[in-house]
Coordinates of C-alpha atoms in Angstrom, one line a residue:
M1 CA -7.6 7.0 -24.4
D2 CA -6.2 10.2 -25.9
P3 CA -8.7 13.1 -26.0
A4 CA -9.4 14.7 -29.4
S5 CA -8.3 18.2 -30.0
S6 CA -11.8 19.8 -30.1
D7 CA -15.1 19.3 -28.5
E8 CA -16.9 18.4 -31.6
A9 CA -14.3 15.8 -32.7
E10 CA -14.5 13.9 -29.4
R11 CA -17.1 11.4 -30.5
G12 CA -16.7 7.7 -30.0
S13 CA -18.6 4.6 -28.9
V14 CA -18.1 4.1 -25.2
G15 CA -21.3 2.9 -23.5
A16 CA -22.5 3.1 -19.9
V17 CA -23.5 0.5 -17.4
G18 CA -26.1 1.6 -14.9
V19 CA -25.4 0.5 -11.3
G20 CA -28.3 0.0 -9.0
N21 CA -28.5 -0.9 -5.3
G22 CA -30.6 -4.0 -5.9
A23 CA -32.7 -3.6 -2.8
D24 CA -35.6 -6.0 -3.1
G25 CA -37.6 -4.9 0.0
R26 CA -38.8 -8.5 0.5
W27 CA -36.3 -9.9 3.0
P28 CA -37.1 -9.9 6.7
H29 CA -35.4 -7.3 8.8
Q30 CA -33.8 -9.8 11.2
P31 CA -31.1 -12.2 10.0
S32 CA -31.9 -15.8 10.0
T33 CA -30.2 -18.9 8.5
V34 CA -31.8 -21.9 6.9
R35 CA -29.6 -24.9 6.1
G36 CA -28.8 -25.2 2.4
S37 CA -30.3 -21.8 1.5
P38 CA -29.6 -19.1 4.0
S39 CA -32.2 -16.4 4.2
L40 CA -29.9 -13.6 5.1
G41 CA -32.0 -10.7 6.5
R42 CA -32.1 -7.4 4.7
P43 CA -29.5 -5.3 6.4
T44 CA -30.5 -1.9 7.9
L45 CA -27.8 0.7 8.5
G46 CA -30.1 3.0 10.4
L47 CA -29.3 5.9 8.1
P48 CA -31.7 8.8 8.8
P49 CA -33.2 10.8 6.0
D50 CA -31.1 13.9 5.3
P51 CA -32.6 17.3 4.5
A52 CA -29.5 17.9 2.3
C53 CA -30.7 15.1 0.0
I54 CA -31.1 16.7 -3.4
V55 CA -33.2 14.1 -5.1
A56 CA -35.4 11.4 -3.6
A57 CA -34.1 7.9 -4.4
G58 CA -35.2 6.9 -7.8
V59 CA -36.4 10.3 -8.8
P60 CA -34.4 12.1 -11.5
P61 CA -33.3 15.7 -11.0
A62 CA -35.4 18.3 -12.8
V63 CA -32.4 20.0 -14.3
V64 CA -28.7 19.0 -14.6
L65 CA -26.3 22.0 -14.7
V66 CA -23.1 21.1 -16.5
T67 CA -20.3 23.5 -15.7
G68 CA -16.6 24.1 -16.5
V69 CA -14.3 26.5 -18.2
S70 CA -14.7 27.2 -21.9
G71 CA -13.0 24.3 -23.8
S72 CA -13.9 21.7 -21.2
G73 CA -16.4 20.2 -23.6
K74 CA -19.5 21.2 -21.5
S75 CA -21.7 22.0 -24.5
T76 CA -20.8 18.8 -26.3
V77 CA -21.3 16.7 -23.1
A78 CA -24.5 18.4 -22.1
R79 CA -26.0 18.0 -25.5
L80 CA -25.1 14.3 -25.6
L81 CA -26.4 13.9 -22.0
A82 CA -29.7 15.5 -23.0
D83 CA -30.0 13.3 -26.1
R84 CA -29.4 10.2 -24.1
L85 CA -32.0 11.1 -21.5
G86 CA -34.5 12.5 -24.0
W87 CA -34.5 15.9 -22.1
A88 CA -34.4 19.5 -23.3
Y89 CA -31.1 21.1 -23.8
K90 CA -29.9 24.7 -23.6
D91 CA -26.5 26.3 -23.9
A92 CA -26.2 29.2 -21.5
D93 CA -24.0 31.0 -24.1
D94 CA -27.3 31.5 -26.0
F95 CA -28.4 33.9 -23.3
H96 CA -25.4 36.3 -23.7
T97 CA -26.2 39.7 -25.1
P98 CA -24.7 40.7 -28.4
A99 CA -22.6 43.3 -26.5
N100 CA -21.1 40.6 -24.3
R101 CA -20.4 38.4 -27.2
A102 CA -18.6 41.2 -29.0
R103 CA -16.5 41.9 -25.9
M104 CA -15.4 38.3 -25.6
A105 CA -14.6 38.0 -29.3
A106 CA -12.4 41.1 -28.9
G107 CA -10.5 39.4 -26.1
E108 CA -12.1 41.4 -23.3
A109 CA -13.1 39.5 -20.1
L110 CA -16.6 40.0 -18.7
S111 CA -17.1 41.6 -15.3
D112 CA -19.6 40.2 -12.8
E113 CA -21.8 43.2 -13.7
D114 CA -21.7 42.1 -17.3
R115 CA -22.7 38.6 -16.3
H116 CA -25.6 39.6 -14.0
P117 CA -28.3 39.9 -16.7
W118 CA -26.9 36.7 -18.4
L119 CA -27.2 34.6 -15.2
T120 CA -30.7 36.0 -14.5
A121 CA -31.8 34.9 -18.0
V122 CA -30.3 31.4 -17.4
A123 CA -32.0 31.1 -14.0
T124 CA -35.3 32.2 -15.5
W125 CA -35.1 29.5 -18.1
I126 CA -34.3 26.9 -15.5
D127 CA -37.4 28.0 -13.4
R128 CA -39.6 27.7 -16.5
Q129 CA -38.4 24.2 -17.1
I130 CA -39.0 23.2 -13.5
A131 CA -42.5 24.8 -13.4
A132 CA -43.4 23.1 -16.6
R133 CA -42.1 19.7 -15.3
Q134 CA -39.9 19.4 -18.3
P135 CA -36.5 18.0 -17.3
A136 CA -33.6 19.6 -18.9
V137 CA -29.8 19.9 -19.2
V138 CA -28.1 23.3 -19.4
S139 CA -24.4 24.0 -20.0
C140 CA -22.9 27.0 -18.3
S141 CA -19.4 28.1 -17.3
A142 CA -20.6 29.4 -13.9
L143 CA -17.0 30.2 -12.9
K144 CA -17.6 31.5 -9.4
R145 CA -19.4 30.2 -6.4
A146 CA -21.6 33.3 -6.5
H147 CA -22.6 32.5 -10.1
R148 CA -23.5 28.9 -9.2
D149 CA -25.5 30.1 -6.2
R150 CA -27.6 32.2 -8.6
L151 CA -28.5 29.1 -10.5
L152 CA -28.6 26.5 -7.7
G153 CA -29.9 28.6 -4.7
G154 CA -33.4 27.7 -3.8
R155 CA -33.6 25.0 -6.5
P156 CA -33.0 21.7 -4.7
D157 CA -33.9 19.7 -7.8
V158 CA -31.0 21.1 -9.8
R159 CA -27.8 18.9 -9.9
L160 CA -24.4 20.3 -10.5
V161 CA -21.9 18.5 -12.8
Y162 CA -18.4 19.9 -13.0
L163 CA -16.1 18.9 -15.9
H164 CA -12.6 19.0 -14.7
G165 CA -9.5 19.1 -17.0
A166 CA -5.9 20.2 -16.9
R167 CA -5.2 23.7 -18.2
Q168 CA -2.9 22.3 -20.9
L169 CA -5.6 20.1 -22.3
I170 CA -8.2 22.9 -22.2
R171 CA -5.8 25.3 -24.0
S172 CA -5.1 22.8 -26.7
R173 CA -8.8 22.3 -27.3
L174 CA -9.4 26.1 -27.5
I175 CA -6.6 26.6 -30.0
A176 CA -8.0 23.9 -32.2
R177 CA -11.5 25.2 -32.0
H178 CA -12.7 27.5 -34.9
G179 CA -15.7 29.7 -35.3
H180 CA -16.4 30.2 -31.6
F181 CA -16.6 33.6 -30.1
F182 CA -14.5 32.7 -27.0
P183 CA -10.8 33.0 -27.9
A184 CA -8.0 30.9 -26.4
R185 CA -6.3 34.0 -25.0
L186 CA -9.1 34.5 -22.5
L187 CA -8.5 31.1 -20.9
D188 CA -6.1 32.6 -18.3
S189 CA -8.8 35.0 -17.1
Q190 CA -11.2 32.1 -16.8
F191 CA -8.9 30.1 -14.7
A192 CA -8.1 33.2 -12.6
D193 CA -11.8 33.8 -11.9
F194 CA -12.7 30.1 -11.5
Q195 CA -13.6 28.8 -8.1
E196 CA -13.8 25.0 -7.8
P197 CA -17.1 23.7 -6.6
E198 CA -17.2 23.1 -2.8
P199 CA -18.4 19.9 -1.0
D200 CA -21.7 21.6 0.1
E201 CA -22.6 22.1 -3.6
H202 CA -22.6 18.3 -4.0
P203 CA -20.9 18.3 -7.3
C204 CA -20.5 15.3 -9.6
V205 CA -17.0 15.8 -10.8
V206 CA -16.0 14.1 -14.1
E207 CA -12.5 14.2 -15.7
V208 CA -12.6 15.3 -19.4
D209 CA -9.5 13.5 -20.6
Q210 CA -11.8 10.8 -22.1
L211 CA -14.3 10.6 -24.9
P212 CA -17.5 12.6 -24.5
E213 CA -19.6 9.4 -24.5
A214 CA -17.5 8.1 -21.6
V215 CA -18.0 11.4 -19.7
V216 CA -21.7 11.1 -20.2
A217 CA -21.7 7.5 -19.0
A218 CA -19.9 8.7 -15.9
I219 CA -22.4 11.5 -15.3
V220 CA -25.4 9.1 -15.6
S221 CA -23.7 6.7 -13.2
L222 CA -22.7 9.3 -10.7
L223 CA -26.3 10.6 -10.7
G224 CA -27.0 7.2 -9.2
G225 CA -28.6 5.7 -12.3
C226 CA -31.7 7.8 -11.5
T227 CA -31.7 9.1 -15.0
S228 CA -31.2 5.7 -16.6
P229 CA -33.5 2.8 -17.1
D230 CA -32.0 0.9 -14.2
P231 CA -34.9 -0.1 -12.0
S232 CA -33.1 0.2 -8.7
P233 CA -31.0 3.4 -8.6
T234 CA -28.7 4.4 -5.8
G235 CA -25.8 6.7 -4.9
A236 CA -25.5 10.4 -5.3
A237 CA -29.3 10.7 -5.8
D238 CA -30.0 9.5 -2.2
S239 CA -26.8 10.8 -0.6
A240 CA -27.1 11.2 3.1
A241 CA -24.2 13.5 3.7
A242 CA -21.7 15.8 2.0
W243 CA -17.9 15.3 2.2
T244 CA -16.2 16.9 5.1
E245 CA -13.0 17.0 3.1
E246 CA -11.9 17.0 -0.5
P247 CA -12.3 13.6 -2.2
R248 CA -8.7 13.6 -3.3
M249 CA -6.1 13.3 -0.6
S250 CA -2.4 13.7 -1.0
P251 CA -0.4 10.8 -2.6
N252 CA 0.8 8.1 -0.3
A253 CA 2.3 4.6 -0.6
S254 CA -0.7 3.6 -2.7
G255 CA -1.0 6.9 -4.6
E256 CA -4.0 9.2 -4.7
Q257 CA -6.7 8.4 -2.0
W258 CA -10.3 8.9 -3.0
R259 CA -12.7 9.2 -0.1
L260 CA -16.4 8.5 -0.2
H261 CA -19.1 9.4 2.3
H262 CA -22.7 8.4 2.7
G263 CA -24.3 9.1 6.1
V264 CA -22.3 7.1 8.7
Q265 CA -20.4 5.2 6.0
T266 CA -16.9 6.0 4.8
A267 CA -14.8 4.2 2.1
V268 CA -11.4 4.9 0.5
V269 CA -10.3 3.8 -2.9
V270 CA -6.7 4.2 -3.9
Q271 CA -4.9 4.9 -7.2
L272 CA -2.6 1.9 -7.0
G273 CA -4.5 -0.9 -8.7
G274 CA -7.9 0.8 -8.1
A275 CA -8.0 -1.1 -4.8
L276 CA -10.5 -0.7 -1.9
R277 CA -8.4 0.4 1.1
H278 CA -11.0 1.1 3.8
Y279 CA -14.7 0.8 4.6
E280 CA -16.3 1.6 7.9
V281 CA -19.8 2.3 9.3
D282 CA -20.2 4.7 12.2
G283 CA -16.5 4.4 13.0
R284 CA -16.5 0.6 13.0
P285 CA -14.1 -0.9 10.5
L286 CA -15.5 -3.6 8.3
L287 CA -12.4 -4.3 6.4
D288 CA -9.0 -5.5 7.6
G289 CA -7.5 -3.1 5.1
F290 CA -4.3 -1.0 5.1
A291 CA -3.2 2.5 6.0
A292 CA -2.5 5.2 3.4
D293 CA 1.2 5.1 4.2
E294 CA 1.4 1.3 4.1
P295 CA 2.2 -0.9 1.1
I296 CA -0.5 -3.2 -0.1
T297 CA 0.2 -6.8 1.0
G298 CA -1.7 -10.0 0.7
G299 CA -3.7 -8.7 -2.2
R300 CA -5.8 -6.5 0.2
G301 CA -8.7 -4.9 -1.6
Q302 CA -7.1 -5.4 -5.0
L303 CA -8.8 -5.9 -8.3
L304 CA -7.8 -9.1 -10.1
V305 CA -7.8 -8.6 -13.8
P306 CA -7.6 -10.3 -16.3
W307 CA -7.7 -13.4 -14.2
P308 CA -8.3 -14.1 -10.5
N309 CA -6.2 -16.6 -8.4
R310 CA -3.6 -18.7 -10.3
V311 CA -2.5 -19.8 -13.7
G312 CA -0.4 -22.9 -13.3
G313 CA 3.2 -22.4 -14.6
G314 CA 1.9 -19.2 -16.1
R315 CA 1.6 -21.1 -19.4
Y316 CA -1.7 -21.5 -21.3
R317 CA -2.9 -22.0 -24.9
F318 CA -5.5 -19.7 -26.5
H319 CA -6.8 -19.9 -30.0
G320 CA -3.9 -21.9 -31.2
Q321 CA -1.2 -19.7 -29.5
D322 CA 1.1 -20.9 -26.7
L323 CA 1.5 -18.1 -24.2
Q324 CA 3.7 -17.6 -21.1
L325 CA 2.8 -15.2 -18.3
P326 CA 5.4 -13.8 -15.8
L327 CA 5.6 -16.1 -12.7
T328 CA 4.5 -13.7 -10.0
E329 CA 4.2 -16.5 -7.4
P330 CA 7.6 -18.0 -7.9
E331 CA 7.5 -20.4 -4.9
T332 CA 4.8 -22.4 -6.6
R333 CA 5.7 -21.4 -10.2
N334 CA 2.3 -19.7 -10.8
A335 CA 1.1 -16.5 -12.3
I336 CA -1.2 -15.0 -9.7
H337 CA -4.0 -12.4 -9.6
G338 CA -3.8 -10.8 -13.0
L339 CA -1.7 -7.9 -14.4
L340 CA -3.3 -4.7 -13.0
R341 CA -2.6 -4.9 -9.2
W342 CA 0.5 -2.6 -9.4
T343 CA -0.8 -0.3 -12.2
P344 CA -1.8 3.3 -11.3
W345 CA -5.5 3.8 -12.2
R346 CA -6.8 7.1 -13.4
L347 CA -9.7 9.0 -11.9
L348 CA -12.6 9.3 -14.3
A349 CA -15.2 10.8 -12.1
H350 CA -16.2 11.3 -8.4
G351 CA -19.2 12.5 -6.5
D352 CA -20.0 12.6 -2.7
D353 CA -20.6 8.9 -2.5
A354 CA -19.2 7.4 -5.7
V355 CA -15.9 7.2 -7.6
R356 CA -15.1 5.9 -11.0
V357 CA -11.6 4.9 -11.9
G358 CA -10.1 3.2 -15.0
T359 CA -7.0 1.9 -16.7
T360 CA -5.8 0.4 -19.9
L361 CA -4.3 -3.1 -20.2
F362 CA -2.1 -3.0 -23.2
P363 CA -0.9 -6.0 -25.1
Q364 CA 2.2 -7.5 -23.6
P365 CA 4.2 -10.7 -23.4
G366 CA 2.0 -13.5 -22.1
Y367 CA -1.2 -11.5 -22.6
P368 CA -1.2 -9.9 -26.1
F369 CA -4.7 -8.5 -25.7
H370 CA -6.0 -4.9 -25.3
L371 CA -8.6 -4.1 -22.7
E372 CA -10.2 -1.0 -21.1
V373 CA -11.2 -1.5 -17.5
V374 CA -13.5 0.8 -15.4
A375 CA -14.3 0.2 -11.8
E376 CA -17.0 2.1 -9.9
Y377 CA -17.4 2.2 -6.1
R378 CA -20.7 3.5 -4.7
L379 CA -22.0 4.0 -1.2
G380 CA -25.8 3.9 -0.7
Q381 CA -28.5 3.0 1.8
E382 CA -27.5 -0.6 1.8
G383 CA -23.8 -0.4 1.8
L384 CA -21.0 -0.4 -0.7
Q385 CA -21.4 -1.7 -4.3
V386 CA -18.6 -2.3 -6.7
A387 CA -19.0 -2.7 -10.5
V388 CA -16.1 -3.6 -12.8
T389 CA -16.7 -3.2 -16.6
T390 CA -14.1 -4.5 -19.0
T391 CA -14.2 -3.9 -22.8
N392 CA -12.0 -5.6 -25.4
V393 CA -10.8 -2.7 -27.5
G394 CA -8.4 -4.9 -29.5
E395 CA -8.8 -6.7 -32.7
T396 CA -8.8 -10.3 -31.4
A397 CA -10.7 -12.3 -28.9
A398 CA -9.3 -12.3 -25.4
P399 CA -9.5 -14.8 -22.5
Y400 CA -10.8 -13.0 -19.4
G401 CA -11.6 -13.5 -15.7
V402 CA -12.0 -11.1 -12.8
G403 CA -12.1 -11.0 -9.1
Q404 CA -11.5 -8.8 -6.0
H405 CA -9.7 -9.5 -2.8
P406 CA -11.2 -7.7 0.3
Y407 CA -10.4 -8.9 3.8
L408 CA -13.4 -8.6 6.1
T409 CA -13.6 -8.3 9.9
A410 CA -16.5 -8.9 12.2
G411 CA -14.7 -7.0 15.0
T412 CA -12.9 -9.9 16.6
D413 CA -9.2 -10.0 17.2
L414 CA -8.9 -13.3 15.3
V415 CA -11.3 -14.8 12.8
D416 CA -11.7 -18.0 14.9
A417 CA -14.7 -16.9 16.8
A418 CA -16.5 -15.2 13.8
L419 CA -19.5 -16.9 12.3
L420 CA -19.2 -17.7 8.7
T421 CA -22.0 -18.6 6.2
V422 CA -21.1 -19.7 2.7
P423 CA -24.2 -20.8 0.7
A424 CA -22.3 -23.2 -1.6
R425 CA -22.8 -26.9 -2.3
Y426 CA -19.3 -27.6 -3.6
R427 CA -15.7 -26.8 -2.8
L428 CA -12.7 -27.1 -5.1
C429 CA -10.0 -29.5 -4.1
T430 CA -6.4 -28.3 -4.9
D431 CA -2.9 -29.7 -5.2
E432 CA 0.3 -28.4 -3.6
H433 CA 0.4 -25.6 -6.1
G434 CA -3.0 -24.3 -5.1
L435 CA -4.5 -25.5 -8.5
P436 CA -7.9 -27.2 -8.7
T437 CA -8.0 -31.0 -9.1
G438 CA -11.8 -31.4 -8.9
E439 CA -15.0 -30.6 -7.0
E440 CA -16.4 -32.3 -3.9
P441 CA -19.7 -31.8 -2.1
V442 CA -19.4 -29.9 1.2
E443 CA -22.1 -31.8 2.9
G444 CA -20.8 -33.8 5.8
T445 CA -17.3 -32.2 5.6
A446 CA -15.5 -29.5 7.5
Y447 CA -16.1 -27.1 4.6
D448 CA -19.9 -27.1 5.0
F449 CA -20.7 -23.5 6.0
R450 CA -24.2 -23.4 4.6
T451 CA -25.4 -22.9 8.2
A452 CA -23.6 -20.2 10.1
R453 CA -20.9 -21.5 12.5
P454 CA -17.6 -20.4 14.0
I455 CA -14.6 -20.7 11.8
G456 CA -12.7 -22.1 14.7
E457 CA -9.1 -23.3 14.0
Q458 CA -9.9 -24.3 10.5
L459 CA -7.5 -23.2 7.8
L460 CA -9.3 -21.9 4.7
D461 CA -7.9 -21.1 1.4
T462 CA -10.8 -22.6 -0.4
A463 CA -12.9 -21.9 -3.5
F464 CA -16.6 -22.6 -3.3
T465 CA -19.1 -23.0 -6.1
G466 CA -22.6 -24.3 -6.7
L467 CA -23.9 -21.1 -5.0
D468 CA -27.5 -21.0 -3.7
R469 CA -29.2 -17.9 -5.0
D470 CA -32.3 -15.9 -4.2
P471 CA -35.0 -15.2 -6.8
T472 CA -33.0 -12.3 -8.2
G473 CA -30.0 -14.5 -8.9
R474 CA -27.9 -13.2 -6.1
S475 CA -25.9 -15.1 -3.5
V476 CA -24.8 -13.8 -0.1
V477 CA -21.7 -14.8 2.0
R478 CA -22.0 -13.6 5.6
L479 CA -19.4 -12.9 8.3
A480 CA -20.9 -12.2 11.7
H481 CA -19.8 -11.3 15.1
P482 CA -20.0 -14.2 17.6
S483 CA -22.9 -12.5 19.2
G484 CA -24.9 -12.8 16.0
R485 CA -26.0 -9.2 16.5
H486 CA -24.0 -7.6 13.7
G487 CA -21.8 -8.4 10.7
I488 CA -21.3 -7.9 7.0
D489 CA -22.6 -9.6 3.9
V490 CA -20.8 -10.0 0.7
R491 CA -23.5 -9.8 -1.9
L492 CA -22.6 -11.6 -5.2
I493 CA -24.6 -9.8 -7.8
E494 CA -23.5 -10.3 -11.4
G495 CA -20.9 -12.3 -13.2
I496 CA -19.8 -14.3 -10.2
R497 CA -19.8 -18.1 -10.1
Y498 CA -17.1 -18.8 -7.5
V499 CA -16.0 -17.3 -4.1
Q500 CA -12.6 -17.9 -2.5
V501 CA -12.5 -17.8 1.3
Y502 CA -9.0 -17.3 2.9
T503 CA -8.2 -17.0 6.6
G504 CA -4.7 -15.6 5.9
D505 CA -2.7 -18.4 7.5
T506 CA 0.1 -18.2 4.9
L507 CA 0.5 -14.4 4.8
S508 CA 4.1 -13.3 4.9
E509 CA 3.3 -10.9 7.8
A510 CA 2.8 -13.1 10.8
G511 CA 1.0 -10.4 12.7
R512 CA -1.7 -10.2 10.0
R513 CA -2.6 -13.9 9.9
R514 CA -6.2 -14.8 10.8
R515 CA -7.0 -11.1 11.6
G516 CA -9.5 -10.9 8.7
V517 CA -11.2 -13.3 6.3
A518 CA -10.6 -12.7 2.6
I519 CA -13.9 -13.3 0.8
E520 CA -13.1 -13.0 -2.8
P521 CA -15.8 -13.0 -5.5
M522 CA -14.5 -14.5 -8.7
S523 CA -15.9 -15.0 -12.2
C524 CA -13.9 -18.2 -12.7
P525 CA -11.8 -20.6 -10.6
A526 CA -8.1 -20.8 -10.4
D527 CA -6.3 -22.0 -13.6
A528 CA -9.3 -21.1 -15.8
F529 CA -6.9 -20.0 -18.6
R530 CA -5.7 -23.6 -18.9
S531 CA -8.9 -25.5 -18.0
G532 CA -11.4 -23.2 -19.7
T533 CA -13.7 -23.6 -16.7
A534 CA -16.1 -20.6 -16.6
L535 CA -13.6 -18.7 -18.7
T536 CA -15.0 -15.6 -20.4
V537 CA -13.9 -15.0 -24.0
L538 CA -14.2 -11.3 -24.8
E539 CA -14.8 -10.8 -28.5
P540 CA -13.6 -7.5 -30.0
G541 CA -15.9 -4.7 -28.8
G542 CA -17.4 -7.0 -26.2
S543 CA -17.8 -6.1 -22.6
N544 CA -18.1 -8.0 -19.3
V545 CA -19.7 -6.7 -16.1
F546 CA -18.8 -7.9 -12.6
R547 CA -20.8 -6.7 -9.6
W548 CA -20.7 -7.3 -5.9
G549 CA -21.3 -5.4 -2.7
L550 CA -20.6 -5.2 1.0
V551 CA -23.8 -4.8 3.1
P552 CA -23.4 -4.2 6.8
W553 CA -26.2 -5.1 9.2
G554 CA -27.1 -4.9 12.9
S555 CA -25.4 -2.9 15.6
P556 CA -22.8 -3.7 18.3

């Protein structure tokens, strides 16, 4: 979306989706399996409490400090954030002395000596809010590290939000802004003075090239949902460690690389397709992913939007219109895995342990519909959680499905010895094109993995459904080491009715076959655009949420 030219004009209707960790606290701590309904033990990562933790899990910060150069929209965003939370709001500009205001209006930059009484007044106001137990949001440029230290130092319950934007964008906003005492010609001095927040400040960084409501949604989400009504918050609020390097790494074969840390966990999300490249715990890889300088093959970690799996012949009919998709699997004459795998996604926001990326799917031949897609990856006490929210911003209803394609490893050279549990009562039979021909019960067949057992030499490229779920509505697929002492769960949380299991026997790279197991959560089966099975129809303005997670457990 194109930003408006001024802070006050940037109002729209983008909502937020709170993402929680979903810990229920009721599962036993040791994994066990019961035929037909596996009771998969609550995983424990052994993450120690961290004295650097700013906010206890589930407890909102006392004050949120929204920073950025003049023109970044911090006043508009902070006011909207305060309104959303029902908290007090203060603009730090209100604490400037008349003399300082006059200097800036005349184009004279303030010195640190000029700013000293101003920062003292802001800090005093923050202390009063904390002492009175009145949560608040305050907007303040706080250009230098020393300025932020004055406001954050000794105040562990103040969270820092940094609004980041390109200089050209900020300049255009300042030029368009009227009636403000800060002139556009002072922007260069602001950028000259500005010092980017460092990792030990634990900033939540949000890009401002989006509507203010979307910026606010990203802030609430990056704060871990602890300021939202979500009953089970996670993420930055219970972060167990700071980054040891910048979250953006240099562009590679898959574009920008966004690194997340939480205690002993590390994950990397890439710009190309918004894919999940890497996930490890305590140095132990849990994904058979790909290196930063490698191309993405086999669908590794990719988001599958607006359909997972295949559309036979790429041809389908929707609302009386015959449509033809590009045949991206020409050997079987199918359209496979959606339209966004090779699209660069844009960074919307990032924090120590979460990143939010998005893209626009514009109307095109074969799919004349207009969607906005946002994916959020978050590390927390129970692992990695992924949420994909898609909104139809077009004027007509759109057919829609979604999935993701991670390859998991239990630490074995090949998947044959790994123990697989799939709590599903049915599997989909397919034809030579990989398209469903019907369902059959798994009981009594080679596809019955309701009780954990080795994969062996079995070739799997199989969709399962009829998932057994716990009282919260979740289902768990488990891949475990042959010892049974450690493994990883794929937690199917929301908007998922099918799961594809693929042992990689047909991968074009022979050396990668059967090295990992692709366990792919899907909202619908293959060919849903033609069959209509579990197909989502997104009405104009409607949204769909798809949530799943990776939950490591045990220790080698």
